[in-house]
Amino acid sequence: MGKVRVNCCLTPHFNFSVFEFSRKECIDCTMSAQVNNFPPIPKFMRIKPCFYHNIEEEIPQTHQQLVLRVYTLWMMYSGTLCMNVISCIAWWAGGGSSVNFGLSLLWLILFSPCSYTCWFRPLYKAFRADSSFNFMAFFFIFFLQCVLAVIQTVGISGWGTCGWIATVIFFNQNVGSAIVMLITTLLFTLVTALMALVLIRVHRLYRGGGGSLERAQEEWSTGVWKNAPVREAGLNAAAHAAQGPSLPQYPTAVPSYPNNSNW
């Protein structure tokens, strides 16, 4: 990872709820810049990765397995959208409408990256820095994702998804195409069930750890939700300036969510 020279003008002032920093002293510190590594893109391309993704390094050990499973769920959902495109081709070849293929391709291009950005990243950042704001963002967006997954599983004809209604009806027209569509239907059903379990599991962890809407509102009003790495780096620089440069650290004592049941 490359080194970046930064002039920090931050002095830590402690509060019972959040860390606040004022520009009273200039501290000359050196922080390591994390190089974005996700999505993995070949180096010869001009497009560069947008995020830094490292579960083992950034997520507390007690919650690494859960975050990894949610990441696996995102990959399953993206794979299901890919399979849906193939099934819609079979649907089209068996006498179905070409509109379904066009929409399935659109859903793949749209929902695959957006699902990572809109609900996995908030969950990742929530566990990384114990951010109530990011937990609330995850709950809201992931609930909408679950509703969308239910609609995709139902499979309304003309919506570009091979769900139960479209598949069962198409068995009367072309059995071969319907069997391919059935594979996607089963995948949508499995992914939807897992999404519901994830939503319930994360909500129980959050509420069990003392999380609330008031904490999220406090983070929003103070701006802490978007400055977690910066305030931790400033605290580290102020406390260990005499020891030389060090990596910006996220809180090690949080999140302290209960983990008394396996998922």
Short mmCIF file of C-alpha atoms in Angstrom, two decimals:
data_model
loop_
_atom_site.label_atom_id
_atom_site.label_comp_id
_atom_site.label_asym_id
_atom_site.label_seq_id
_atom_site.Cartn_x
_atom_site.Cartn_y
_atom_site.Cartn_z
CA MET A 1 0.00 0.00 0.00
CA GLY A 2 1.30 3.45 -0.91
CA LYS A 3 2.07 6.21 1.57
CA VAL A 4 0.32 9.56 1.54
CA ARG A 5 1.58 12.62 3.45
CA VAL A 6 -1.32 14.40 5.17
CA ASN A 7 -1.31 17.50 7.35
CA CYS A 8 -3.79 16.83 10.13
CA CYS A 9 -5.20 19.80 12.01
CA LEU A 10 -7.22 17.77 14.45
CA THR A 11 -7.25 17.82 18.23
CA PRO A 12 -9.39 15.20 20.01
CA HIS A 13 -12.04 16.39 22.47
CA PHE A 14 -13.85 13.62 24.26
CA ASN A 15 -17.60 13.47 24.72
CA PHE A 16 -19.69 10.77 26.35
CA SER A 17 -21.31 9.86 23.04
CA VAL A 18 -18.93 10.70 20.16
CA PHE A 19 -15.42 11.93 19.42
CA GLU A 20 -15.29 15.54 18.25
CA PHE A 21 -12.27 17.21 16.72
CA SER A 22 -11.55 20.93 16.43
CA ARG A 23 -8.90 22.67 14.36
CA LYS A 24 -6.76 24.01 17.24
CA GLU A 25 -3.42 22.28 16.62
CA CYS A 26 -1.75 21.09 13.43
CA ILE A 27 -0.36 17.60 13.74
CA ASP A 28 1.95 16.42 11.00
CA CYS A 29 1.13 12.73 10.59
CA THR A 30 1.54 10.05 7.98
CA MET A 31 -1.31 7.67 7.19
CA SER A 32 -1.33 4.65 4.96
CA ALA A 33 -3.71 5.00 2.05
CA GLN A 34 -5.68 1.86 1.37
CA VAL A 35 -5.71 0.98 -2.30
CA ASN A 36 -9.16 0.11 -3.61
CA ASN A 37 -9.36 -3.55 -4.62
CA PHE A 38 -13.03 -4.16 -5.45
CA PRO A 39 -14.37 -4.97 -7.93
CA PRO A 40 -11.23 -6.74 -9.17
CA ILE A 41 -10.39 -5.14 -12.52
CA PRO A 42 -7.41 -6.03 -14.76
CA LYS A 43 -4.61 -3.48 -14.41
CA PHE A 44 -4.46 -2.76 -18.14
CA MET A 45 -7.95 -1.23 -18.04
CA ARG A 46 -8.36 2.47 -17.33
CA ILE A 47 -11.27 1.79 -15.00
CA LYS A 48 -10.09 1.35 -11.42
CA PRO A 49 -11.71 -0.42 -8.43
CA CYS A 50 -14.14 1.70 -6.42
CA PHE A 51 -13.95 0.15 -2.93
CA TYR A 52 -11.52 -1.29 -0.43
CA HIS A 53 -12.84 -4.72 0.55
CA ASN A 54 -11.05 -6.81 3.18
CA ILE A 55 -13.29 -8.61 5.66
CA GLU A 56 -10.47 -10.23 7.65
CA GLU A 57 -8.69 -6.91 8.16
CA GLU A 58 -11.56 -4.50 8.79
CA ILE A 59 -14.39 -6.52 10.36
CA PRO A 60 -14.21 -7.62 14.03
CA GLN A 61 -13.49 -11.33 14.23
CA THR A 62 -16.76 -12.19 15.98
CA HIS A 63 -18.75 -10.88 12.99
CA GLN A 64 -16.51 -11.85 10.09
CA GLN A 65 -18.46 -15.04 9.40
CA LEU A 66 -21.78 -13.21 9.20
CA VAL A 67 -20.42 -10.50 6.89
CA LEU A 68 -18.79 -13.15 4.73
CA ARG A 69 -22.09 -15.01 4.46
CA VAL A 70 -23.91 -11.84 3.46
CA TYR A 71 -21.23 -11.26 0.84
CA THR A 72 -21.78 -14.82 -0.39
CA LEU A 73 -25.52 -14.08 -0.51
CA TRP A 74 -24.83 -11.06 -2.72
CA MET A 75 -22.81 -13.29 -5.07
CA MET A 76 -25.65 -15.83 -5.10
CA TYR A 77 -28.13 -13.11 -6.01
CA SER A 78 -25.88 -11.85 -8.82
CA GLY A 79 -25.47 -15.43 -10.07
CA THR A 80 -29.24 -15.89 -9.97
CA LEU A 81 -29.67 -12.78 -12.12
CA CYS A 82 -27.18 -14.25 -14.61
CA MET A 83 -29.10 -17.52 -14.65
CA ASN A 84 -32.30 -15.54 -15.12
CA VAL A 85 -30.91 -14.08 -18.36
CA ILE A 86 -30.18 -17.61 -19.64
CA SER A 87 -33.67 -18.78 -18.63
CA CYS A 88 -35.27 -15.82 -20.38
CA ILE A 89 -33.38 -16.77 -23.54
CA ALA A 90 -34.87 -20.27 -23.22
CA TRP A 91 -38.24 -18.67 -22.54
CA TRP A 92 -37.89 -16.59 -25.70
CA ALA A 93 -36.72 -19.59 -27.74
CA GLY A 94 -39.74 -21.60 -26.56
CA GLY A 95 -42.19 -19.00 -27.79
CA GLY A 96 -42.12 -16.37 -25.07
CA SER A 97 -41.74 -12.63 -25.47
CA SER A 98 -38.39 -11.00 -26.22
CA VAL A 99 -39.29 -8.28 -23.72
CA ASN A 100 -38.50 -10.68 -20.89
CA PHE A 101 -34.97 -11.20 -22.20
CA GLY A 102 -34.39 -7.45 -22.53
CA LEU A 103 -35.64 -6.76 -19.02
CA SER A 104 -33.64 -9.64 -17.54
CA LEU A 105 -30.49 -8.17 -19.04
CA LEU A 106 -31.39 -4.77 -17.61
CA TRP A 107 -32.00 -6.25 -14.15
CA LEU A 108 -28.60 -7.95 -14.25
CA ILE A 109 -26.74 -4.77 -15.21
CA LEU A 110 -28.70 -2.66 -12.73
CA PHE A 111 -29.30 -4.79 -9.65
CA SER A 112 -25.99 -6.64 -9.43
CA PRO A 113 -23.75 -3.60 -8.77
CA CYS A 114 -26.49 -1.61 -7.03
CA SER A 115 -27.18 -4.37 -4.52
CA TYR A 116 -23.51 -4.43 -3.53
CA THR A 117 -23.35 -0.64 -3.21
CA CYS A 118 -26.74 -0.03 -1.63
CA TRP A 119 -27.07 -2.79 0.96
CA PHE A 120 -23.88 -4.82 1.33
CA ARG A 121 -21.56 -1.81 1.72
CA PRO A 122 -23.74 -0.21 4.43
CA LEU A 123 -23.69 -3.50 6.35
CA TYR A 124 -19.92 -3.79 5.85
CA LYS A 125 -19.36 -0.25 7.16
CA ALA A 126 -21.85 -0.77 9.99
CA PHE A 127 -19.95 -3.73 11.44
CA ARG A 128 -16.59 -2.13 10.64
CA ALA A 129 -17.14 1.01 12.72
CA ASP A 130 -20.28 0.26 14.78
CA SER A 131 -22.29 2.79 12.76
CA SER A 132 -25.98 2.96 13.66
CA PHE A 133 -26.61 5.16 10.64
CA ASN A 134 -25.25 2.50 8.28
CA PHE A 135 -27.28 -0.17 10.08
CA MET A 136 -30.43 1.85 9.48
CA ALA A 137 -29.49 2.36 5.84
CA PHE A 138 -28.99 -1.39 5.51
CA PHE A 139 -32.33 -2.25 7.12
CA PHE A 140 -34.28 0.16 4.92
CA ILE A 141 -32.64 -0.76 1.60
CA PHE A 142 -32.39 -4.48 2.34
CA PHE A 143 -36.07 -4.61 3.23
CA LEU A 144 -36.85 -3.16 -0.21
CA GLN A 145 -34.47 -5.74 -1.69
CA CYS A 146 -36.43 -8.51 0.03
CA VAL A 147 -39.69 -7.15 -1.40
CA LEU A 148 -38.11 -7.07 -4.86
CA ALA A 149 -36.85 -10.63 -4.44
CA VAL A 150 -40.36 -11.80 -3.53
CA ILE A 151 -41.74 -10.18 -6.70
CA GLN A 152 -39.00 -11.84 -8.75
CA THR A 153 -39.78 -15.19 -7.15
CA VAL A 154 -43.49 -14.84 -7.93
CA GLY A 155 -42.56 -14.32 -11.59
CA ILE A 156 -45.11 -12.03 -13.20
CA SER A 157 -45.05 -12.53 -16.95
CA GLY A 158 -43.59 -9.60 -18.84
CA TRP A 159 -41.42 -8.42 -15.92
CA GLY A 160 -38.25 -10.18 -17.05
CA THR A 161 -38.01 -12.75 -14.24
CA CYS A 162 -38.60 -16.49 -14.38
CA GLY A 163 -40.66 -16.98 -11.24
CA TRP A 164 -43.30 -19.51 -10.25
CA ILE A 165 -46.26 -18.08 -12.16
CA ALA A 166 -44.42 -17.71 -15.46
CA THR A 167 -42.71 -21.10 -15.14
CA VAL A 168 -45.81 -23.12 -14.23
CA ILE A 169 -47.84 -21.56 -17.04
CA PHE A 170 -45.08 -22.17 -19.60
CA PHE A 171 -44.99 -25.92 -18.84
CA ASN A 172 -48.13 -26.16 -20.99
CA GLN A 173 -46.31 -24.60 -23.94
CA ASN A 174 -42.71 -25.85 -23.90
CA VAL A 175 -41.51 -28.33 -21.28
CA GLY A 176 -37.80 -27.98 -22.11
CA SER A 177 -37.78 -24.22 -21.73
CA ALA A 178 -39.91 -24.46 -18.60
CA ILE A 179 -37.38 -26.79 -16.96
CA VAL A 180 -34.62 -24.25 -17.52
CA MET A 181 -36.91 -21.56 -16.12
CA LEU A 182 -37.63 -23.76 -13.10
CA ILE A 183 -33.93 -23.73 -12.14
CA THR A 184 -33.99 -19.94 -11.93
CA THR A 185 -37.27 -20.04 -10.01
CA LEU A 186 -35.77 -22.33 -7.38
CA LEU A 187 -32.70 -20.07 -7.12
CA PHE A 188 -34.89 -16.98 -6.61
CA THR A 189 -36.83 -18.86 -3.93
CA LEU A 190 -33.66 -19.88 -2.09
CA VAL A 191 -32.13 -16.38 -2.27
CA THR A 192 -35.35 -14.77 -1.03
CA ALA A 193 -35.52 -17.11 1.97
CA LEU A 194 -31.87 -16.43 2.84
CA MET A 195 -32.40 -12.67 2.55
CA ALA A 196 -35.26 -12.86 5.05
CA LEU A 197 -33.04 -14.82 7.46
CA VAL A 198 -30.22 -12.28 7.09
CA LEU A 199 -32.58 -9.38 7.79
CA ILE A 200 -33.89 -11.05 10.95
CA ARG A 201 -30.42 -12.07 12.10
CA VAL A 202 -28.79 -8.66 11.68
CA HIS A 203 -31.75 -6.89 13.28
CA ARG A 204 -31.50 -9.13 16.37
CA LEU A 205 -27.77 -8.48 16.64
CA TYR A 206 -28.27 -4.74 16.31
CA ARG A 207 -31.08 -4.49 18.85
CA GLY A 208 -29.29 -6.86 21.21
CA GLY A 209 -26.21 -4.62 21.12
CA GLY A 210 -28.16 -1.54 22.21
CA GLY A 211 -28.67 -0.05 18.75
CA SER A 212 -31.55 2.35 18.20
CA LEU A 213 -32.93 4.97 15.84
CA GLU A 214 -31.80 7.68 18.27
CA ARG A 215 -28.17 6.62 17.84
CA ALA A 216 -28.54 6.78 14.07
CA GLN A 217 -30.08 10.26 14.29
CA GLU A 218 -27.22 11.39 16.53
CA GLU A 219 -24.63 10.14 14.05
CA TRP A 220 -26.45 11.92 11.25
CA SER A 221 -26.63 15.25 13.09
CA THR A 222 -22.97 15.16 14.15
CA GLY A 223 -21.62 13.82 10.84
CA VAL A 224 -19.82 10.95 12.58
CA TRP A 225 -21.34 8.40 10.17
CA LYS A 226 -19.15 9.62 7.31
CA ASN A 227 -15.95 10.36 9.24
CA ALA A 228 -15.23 7.16 11.17
CA PRO A 229 -11.81 6.44 9.58
CA VAL A 230 -10.75 10.08 9.88
CA ARG A 231 -11.60 10.52 13.54
CA GLU A 232 -9.91 7.25 14.46
CA ALA A 233 -6.80 8.27 12.52
CA GLY A 234 -6.77 11.64 14.26
CA LEU A 235 -7.12 10.03 17.69
CA ASN A 236 -4.34 7.61 16.89
CA ALA A 237 -2.06 10.40 15.67
CA ALA A 238 -2.66 12.54 18.76
CA ALA A 239 -2.07 9.66 21.16
CA HIS A 240 0.96 8.14 19.45
CA ALA A 241 2.64 11.03 17.68
CA ALA A 242 5.92 10.29 19.42
CA GLN A 243 5.91 6.70 18.20
CA GLY A 244 6.00 7.50 14.49
CA PRO A 245 3.45 6.89 11.74
CA SER A 246 0.77 4.28 12.20
CA LEU A 247 -2.24 2.90 10.40
CA PRO A 248 -5.67 4.46 10.95
CA GLN A 249 -7.60 2.11 13.17
CA TYR A 250 -11.28 1.49 13.64
CA PRO A 251 -12.59 0.97 17.18
CA THR A 252 -11.43 -2.36 18.59
CA ALA A 253 -13.95 -2.45 21.43
CA VAL A 254 -16.96 -2.24 19.12
CA PRO A 255 -19.25 -3.51 17.87
CA SER A 256 -20.22 -5.56 20.93
CA TYR A 257 -23.23 -7.38 19.59
CA PRO A 258 -24.32 -10.65 21.17
CA ASN A 259 -23.26 -13.82 19.41
CA ASN A 260 -24.92 -16.52 21.46
CA SER A 261 -26.50 -18.39 18.56
CA ASN A 262 -25.20 -19.82 15.33
CA TRP A 263 -26.61 -18.81 11.97
#
